[in-house]
Amino acid sequence: MPVTLTEEQQDFANAIGEFGRREVPDKARRDELTAEGPHSMEIYRKMADQGWLGIALPEAYGGSGGSMTDLLVFLEETSYHQIPIGGFGTTIITAAAIERNGSEEQKQELLGGVVNGELLAISMSEPGAGSDVGGLTCKAEKTENGWVINGQKTWCSNAHISKTILLVARTSTEGGKHEGLTMFVVPTDAEGLEIHGIETMGGKEVNDLYFTDCHLPADAVVGAEGQGWRQLMAGLNLERMILAGLMLGLARRAFDDTVAYVKERHQFGRPVGSFQAMRHRIADNATDLAATKLLVHDTARTIDANPGALFPREASMAKLKATEIAKHLSLEGMQMLGGYGYATEYGMERLLRQSVVSTVYGGTSEIQRDIIGKSYGL
């Protein structure tokens, strides 16, 4: 089945492309915008002015009520054009959890802020609990006036540039390990919370969080007390599709940049792309990329047809394939560009740094394979 977009969706994709070429015309401008990290608030505010940041949010809170496919178009095109809005994905994942589970006051404040260009963070992982979210130990104890939080979280994207964190903490040790988890809204300037950045290949992206007698009001709870695990599971389609869309766009970028280079680069009197060994690699990569695009877009359409259902197999397949192909095509590009692939001048090394972590966060490729295998009764 070919990937087809509606006329409106194609116009949207074209508008994002025009925005990217205008606002981030070259590497020098991109480097300027990302000097402090992969997210540019300058560009993000301009996108808010376009009304694009509420693409996946309800109209009642200022969003446009877009479908999963609409969101996929936005993610794929912003990634392809390397528009530096690294905080958007985590923000929409967090906003969706607020939309599903939050109070009306929380929705009005936080979702309205997202539409206007504010960022959100979500904090699940801990030093001893990554893929095993049920192993969380960061504790929230009830008090007369609300809650007090103690413990450490890690790998929290956006915390250093957000006003609010959606925290998942343990409120009970009774029952199974997935019981007794609760979501809380935590202001990043809350007393008792310290945020420390973690240096990574991608720059300033993630953080350690330290909670020491951090007091929260009773209305900081999001959804039902003790139901945090079920609330998290309801958002798996979205999280995996966000990562799939971003990496599909990056994979397209890596492939197109590689093809452009091997057409222009001459060795032994002819373009290097004309050699059979190179031409066959390009053919294989083009085929893998086309198959990935079909898979990701078909999964988005499947979710749009039944938005209330969970599709763990399909969403995991989309996330697995898109992230792995993005990493593969970036490595292929680096190899085919030779020394220039390693040089920052050409940008392929940037794509590799962005793609290599995508097979780790949001559920590692190994976890995705495990989910897919279990869906077949294995």
Coordinates of C-alpha atoms in Angstrom, one line a residue:
M1 CA 0.0 0.0 0.0
P2 CA 1.6 3.3 -1.0
V3 CA 1.9 6.1 1.5
T4 CA -0.8 8.7 0.7
L5 CA -1.5 11.9 2.5
T6 CA -4.6 14.1 2.1
E7 CA -4.2 17.4 0.4
E8 CA -4.3 19.2 3.7
Q9 CA -1.6 16.9 5.2
Q10 CA 0.6 17.4 2.1
D11 CA 0.2 21.2 2.4
F12 CA 1.1 20.9 6.1
A13 CA 4.3 18.9 5.2
N14 CA 5.2 21.5 2.6
A15 CA 4.7 24.4 5.0
I16 CA 7.0 22.7 7.5
G17 CA 9.6 22.3 4.8
E18 CA 9.4 26.0 3.9
F19 CA 9.7 26.9 7.5
G20 CA 12.8 24.8 7.9
R21 CA 14.5 26.2 4.9
R22 CA 13.7 29.7 6.0
E23 CA 14.6 29.5 9.7
V24 CA 17.4 26.9 9.6
P25 CA 18.9 27.5 6.1
D26 CA 22.3 26.0 6.7
K27 CA 24.6 24.3 9.2
A28 CA 26.0 27.6 10.6
R29 CA 22.5 28.7 11.6
R30 CA 21.7 25.2 13.1
D31 CA 24.9 25.3 15.1
E32 CA 24.0 28.8 16.4
L33 CA 20.5 27.6 17.4
T34 CA 21.7 24.5 19.1
A35 CA 24.7 25.9 21.0
E36 CA 23.0 25.3 24.3
G37 CA 21.4 22.0 23.3
P38 CA 19.1 20.3 20.8
H39 CA 16.1 22.5 21.6
S40 CA 15.9 26.1 20.4
M41 CA 13.3 28.2 22.3
E42 CA 13.5 30.8 19.5
I43 CA 12.4 28.4 16.9
Y44 CA 9.9 26.7 19.2
R45 CA 8.1 30.0 19.8
K46 CA 7.9 30.7 16.1
M47 CA 6.3 27.3 15.7
A48 CA 3.8 28.1 18.5
D49 CA 2.9 31.3 16.5
Q50 CA 2.1 29.1 13.6
G51 CA -0.3 27.1 15.7
W52 CA 1.6 23.9 15.1
L53 CA 2.5 22.8 18.7
G54 CA -1.0 21.8 19.5
I55 CA -1.3 19.4 16.6
A56 CA -2.0 16.4 18.8
L57 CA -4.1 18.2 21.5
P58 CA -7.9 18.7 21.8
E59 CA -9.4 21.9 20.4
A60 CA -10.9 22.5 23.9
Y61 CA -7.4 23.4 25.1
G62 CA -6.3 25.4 22.1
G63 CA -5.0 22.4 20.0
S64 CA -6.0 21.4 16.5
G65 CA -7.3 17.9 17.4
G66 CA -5.1 16.3 14.8
S67 CA -4.9 12.6 14.1
M68 CA -1.9 10.3 14.7
T69 CA -1.1 10.6 11.0
D70 CA -1.2 14.4 11.3
L71 CA 1.2 14.2 14.2
L72 CA 3.4 11.8 12.2
V73 CA 3.6 14.3 9.3
F74 CA 4.8 17.0 11.7
L75 CA 7.4 14.8 13.4
E76 CA 8.8 13.3 10.2
E77 CA 9.1 16.7 8.4
T78 CA 10.6 18.6 11.4
S79 CA 13.2 15.8 11.8
Y80 CA 13.9 15.6 8.1
H81 CA 14.5 19.3 7.9
Q82 CA 16.6 19.2 11.1
I83 CA 14.5 21.8 12.8
P84 CA 15.9 22.0 16.4
I85 CA 12.9 21.4 18.6
G86 CA 14.3 18.4 20.6
G87 CA 11.9 19.0 23.5
F88 CA 8.7 18.5 21.5
G89 CA 8.4 14.8 21.6
T90 CA 8.7 14.4 25.4
T91 CA 6.3 17.4 25.8
I92 CA 3.6 15.7 23.7
I93 CA 4.0 12.4 25.5
T94 CA 3.6 14.2 28.8
A95 CA 0.7 16.4 27.6
A96 CA -1.2 13.3 26.4
A97 CA -0.9 11.7 29.8
I98 CA -2.3 14.9 31.3
E99 CA -5.1 15.0 28.8
R100 CA -6.1 11.4 29.6
N101 CA -5.8 11.5 33.4
G102 CA -5.5 15.1 34.6
S103 CA -8.1 17.3 36.3
E104 CA -9.7 20.0 34.3
E105 CA -7.5 22.6 36.1
Q106 CA -4.4 20.7 35.2
K107 CA -5.5 20.4 31.6
Q108 CA -6.4 24.0 31.2
E109 CA -3.0 25.2 32.6
L110 CA -0.6 22.6 31.2
L111 CA -2.1 21.9 27.8
G112 CA -2.8 25.5 27.1
G113 CA 0.8 26.2 28.0
V114 CA 2.0 23.6 25.5
V115 CA 0.1 25.1 22.7
N116 CA 1.7 28.5 23.5
G117 CA 5.3 27.1 23.5
E118 CA 5.9 25.8 27.0
L119 CA 7.7 22.5 27.5
L120 CA 6.9 19.5 29.8
A121 CA 9.0 16.7 31.2
I122 CA 8.1 13.2 32.4
S123 CA 10.2 11.3 34.9
M124 CA 10.0 7.6 35.2
S125 CA 13.5 6.1 35.1
E126 CA 15.7 5.7 38.2
P127 CA 19.3 4.4 38.7
G128 CA 17.9 1.0 39.5
A129 CA 14.9 1.0 37.3
G130 CA 15.0 1.7 33.6
S131 CA 13.2 -0.8 31.4
D132 CA 11.7 -2.3 34.5
V133 CA 9.4 0.6 35.4
G134 CA 7.8 -1.5 38.1
G135 CA 11.0 -1.4 40.0
L136 CA 10.6 2.3 40.9
T137 CA 11.5 3.2 44.5
C138 CA 11.2 7.0 44.6
K139 CA 8.7 7.5 47.4
A140 CA 5.7 9.8 47.8
E141 CA 4.3 9.8 51.3
K142 CA 0.9 11.3 52.2
T143 CA 0.9 14.1 54.7
E144 CA -1.9 16.2 56.3
N145 CA -1.5 18.8 53.6
G146 CA -0.5 16.7 50.6
W147 CA 2.6 14.7 49.7
V148 CA 6.3 14.6 50.4
I149 CA 8.7 13.2 47.8
N150 CA 12.1 11.6 48.5
G151 CA 14.4 9.7 46.1
Q152 CA 16.3 10.0 42.9
K153 CA 15.2 9.9 39.2
T154 CA 17.4 9.9 36.2
W155 CA 17.4 10.3 32.4
C156 CA 14.7 13.0 32.6
S157 CA 14.5 14.8 29.3
N158 CA 13.5 18.5 29.2
A159 CA 13.6 19.0 33.0
H160 CA 16.2 21.8 32.7
I161 CA 14.1 23.7 30.2
S162 CA 10.6 22.9 31.5
K163 CA 8.3 24.5 34.0
T164 CA 6.6 21.3 35.0
I165 CA 7.6 17.6 35.4
L166 CA 5.2 14.7 35.4
L167 CA 6.6 12.5 38.1
V168 CA 5.9 8.8 38.6
A169 CA 6.5 7.8 42.2
R170 CA 5.7 4.9 44.5
T171 CA 2.9 5.6 47.0
S172 CA 2.4 2.0 48.2
T173 CA 4.4 -1.2 48.4
E174 CA 1.4 -3.4 48.7
G175 CA 0.4 -5.7 45.9
G176 CA 2.5 -6.4 42.8
K177 CA 5.4 -4.2 41.7
H178 CA 3.2 -2.5 39.2
E179 CA 0.7 -1.5 41.9
G180 CA 1.1 1.6 44.1
L181 CA 2.5 3.9 41.4
T182 CA 1.1 7.4 41.2
M183 CA 1.6 10.4 38.9
F184 CA 2.3 13.9 40.2
V185 CA 2.7 17.3 38.7
V186 CA 5.9 18.9 40.1
P187 CA 7.0 22.5 39.3
T188 CA 10.7 22.5 38.4
D189 CA 11.3 25.3 40.9
A190 CA 9.8 23.3 43.8
E191 CA 11.7 23.5 47.0
G192 CA 13.4 20.2 47.7
L193 CA 14.0 19.4 44.0
E194 CA 17.5 19.6 42.5
I195 CA 18.1 19.2 38.7
H196 CA 21.5 18.2 37.5
G197 CA 22.3 17.8 33.8
I198 CA 23.9 14.6 32.4
E199 CA 26.5 15.2 29.6
T200 CA 25.7 13.1 26.6
M201 CA 26.7 12.6 23.0
G202 CA 23.7 14.7 22.0
G203 CA 24.5 17.6 24.3
K204 CA 22.3 18.9 27.1
E205 CA 19.2 16.7 26.9
V206 CA 18.7 14.7 30.1
N207 CA 19.0 15.1 33.8
D208 CA 19.2 13.6 37.2
L209 CA 16.5 14.7 39.7
Y210 CA 17.1 14.6 43.4
F211 CA 14.0 14.9 45.7
T212 CA 14.7 15.7 49.4
D213 CA 11.5 16.3 51.4
C214 CA 9.9 17.9 48.4
H215 CA 6.4 18.9 49.5
L216 CA 3.5 18.9 47.0
P217 CA -0.2 19.8 47.5
A218 CA -2.9 17.2 47.5
D219 CA -4.1 18.3 44.1
A220 CA -0.7 17.5 42.5
V221 CA -1.9 14.0 41.9
V222 CA -2.7 13.2 38.3
G223 CA -5.5 10.7 37.8
A224 CA -6.1 8.1 40.4
E225 CA -3.7 7.3 43.3
G226 CA -2.0 4.0 42.8
Q227 CA -3.0 3.8 39.1
G228 CA 0.1 5.2 37.6
W229 CA 1.2 2.0 35.8
R230 CA -2.2 1.7 34.0
Q231 CA -2.1 5.3 33.1
L232 CA 1.4 4.9 31.6
M233 CA 0.4 1.9 29.6
A234 CA -2.4 3.8 27.9
G235 CA 0.1 6.1 26.3
L236 CA 2.4 3.5 24.7
N237 CA 1.0 3.9 21.2
L238 CA 1.8 7.6 21.2
E239 CA 5.3 7.3 22.7
R240 CA 6.4 4.7 20.3
M241 CA 4.9 6.5 17.3
I242 CA 6.5 9.8 18.2
L243 CA 9.9 8.1 18.2
A244 CA 9.1 6.2 15.0
G245 CA 8.1 9.5 13.3
L246 CA 11.2 11.4 14.4
M247 CA 13.6 8.6 13.3
L248 CA 11.8 8.0 10.0
G249 CA 12.5 11.7 9.2
L250 CA 16.1 11.4 10.3
A251 CA 16.5 8.2 8.2
R252 CA 15.2 10.0 5.1
R253 CA 17.7 12.8 5.8
A254 CA 20.6 10.5 6.1
F255 CA 19.7 8.6 3.0
D256 CA 19.2 11.8 0.9
D257 CA 22.4 13.3 2.1
T258 CA 24.3 10.2 1.2
V259 CA 22.9 9.9 -2.3
A260 CA 23.7 13.6 -3.0
Y261 CA 27.3 13.0 -1.9
V262 CA 28.0 9.9 -3.9
K263 CA 26.6 11.5 -7.0
E264 CA 29.0 14.5 -6.6
R265 CA 32.1 12.8 -5.2
H266 CA 34.5 11.6 -7.9
Q267 CA 37.2 9.0 -7.6
F268 CA 39.0 7.1 -10.3
G269 CA 37.5 9.4 -12.9
R270 CA 33.8 8.9 -12.1
P271 CA 31.2 9.5 -9.3
V272 CA 31.7 7.0 -6.5
G273 CA 28.0 6.2 -6.6
S274 CA 28.4 4.7 -10.1
F275 CA 30.5 1.8 -8.7
Q276 CA 28.4 -1.4 -8.4
A277 CA 29.3 -2.0 -4.7
M278 CA 28.1 1.5 -3.8
R279 CA 25.0 1.4 -6.1
H280 CA 23.9 -1.9 -4.5
R281 CA 24.2 -0.5 -1.0
I282 CA 22.1 2.5 -2.0
A283 CA 19.5 0.2 -3.5
D284 CA 19.2 -1.9 -0.4
N285 CA 19.0 1.1 1.8
A286 CA 16.3 2.7 -0.4
T287 CA 14.3 -0.5 -0.2
D288 CA 14.6 -0.7 3.6
L289 CA 13.7 3.0 4.0
A290 CA 10.6 2.6 1.8
A291 CA 9.4 -0.5 3.7
T292 CA 9.9 1.4 7.0
K293 CA 7.9 4.3 5.8
L294 CA 5.0 2.0 4.8
L295 CA 5.1 0.3 8.2
V296 CA 5.1 3.5 10.2
H297 CA 2.4 5.2 8.2
D298 CA 0.2 2.1 8.1
T299 CA 0.5 1.8 11.9
A300 CA -0.6 5.5 12.3
R301 CA -3.6 4.8 10.1
T302 CA -4.4 1.7 12.2
I303 CA -4.4 3.7 15.4
D304 CA -6.5 6.5 13.8
A305 CA -9.1 3.9 12.8
N306 CA -9.4 2.9 16.5
P307 CA -7.9 5.6 18.7
G308 CA -9.0 4.1 21.9
A309 CA -7.3 0.7 21.4
L310 CA -3.8 -0.3 22.3
F311 CA -1.6 -1.7 19.5
P312 CA 1.5 -3.0 21.3
R313 CA 2.7 -5.2 18.5
E314 CA 2.2 -2.7 15.7
A315 CA 3.6 0.3 17.6
S316 CA 6.6 -1.7 18.9
M317 CA 7.3 -2.8 15.3
A318 CA 7.1 0.8 14.1
K319 CA 9.4 2.0 16.8
L320 CA 11.9 -0.9 16.4
K321 CA 12.1 -0.6 12.7
A322 CA 12.3 3.2 12.4
T323 CA 15.0 3.6 15.1
E324 CA 17.1 0.7 13.8
I325 CA 16.9 2.0 10.2
A326 CA 17.8 5.5 11.3
K327 CA 20.9 4.2 13.1
H328 CA 21.8 2.0 10.1
L329 CA 21.4 4.6 7.5
S330 CA 23.5 7.1 9.5
L331 CA 26.3 4.6 9.8
E332 CA 26.0 3.8 6.1
G333 CA 26.2 7.4 5.3
M334 CA 29.3 7.9 7.4
Q335 CA 30.9 4.9 5.7
M336 CA 30.0 6.1 2.2
L337 CA 31.1 9.7 2.9
G338 CA 34.5 8.4 4.1
G339 CA 36.4 10.9 6.0
Y340 CA 33.8 13.6 5.4
G341 CA 31.3 11.4 7.2
Y342 CA 33.4 11.8 10.3
A343 CA 33.8 15.5 9.9
T344 CA 31.4 17.9 11.6
E345 CA 31.3 20.0 8.4
Y346 CA 29.0 17.5 6.6
G347 CA 26.6 16.8 9.4
M348 CA 26.4 13.0 9.0
E349 CA 28.0 12.6 12.4
R350 CA 25.2 14.7 13.9
L351 CA 22.6 12.4 12.5
L352 CA 24.5 9.4 13.9
R353 CA 24.6 10.9 17.4
Q354 CA 20.9 11.7 17.2
S355 CA 19.9 8.2 15.9
V356 CA 22.1 5.9 18.0
V357 CA 20.3 6.7 21.3
S358 CA 16.8 6.2 19.7
T359 CA 17.3 2.4 20.0
V360 CA 17.7 2.9 23.7
Y361 CA 15.2 5.4 25.0
G362 CA 11.4 4.9 24.9
G363 CA 12.0 1.2 25.4
T364 CA 15.1 -0.4 24.0
S365 CA 15.1 -2.4 20.8
E366 CA 15.5 -5.5 22.9
I367 CA 12.3 -4.6 24.9
Q368 CA 10.4 -3.9 21.7
R369 CA 11.4 -7.3 20.3
D370 CA 10.3 -8.9 23.6
I371 CA 6.9 -7.2 23.3
I372 CA 6.5 -8.3 19.7
G373 CA 7.4 -11.9 20.5
K374 CA 5.0 -12.0 23.5
S375 CA 2.2 -10.8 21.2
Y376 CA 2.5 -14.1 19.4
G377 CA 2.1 -16.1 22.6
L378 CA 5.8 -16.7 23.0

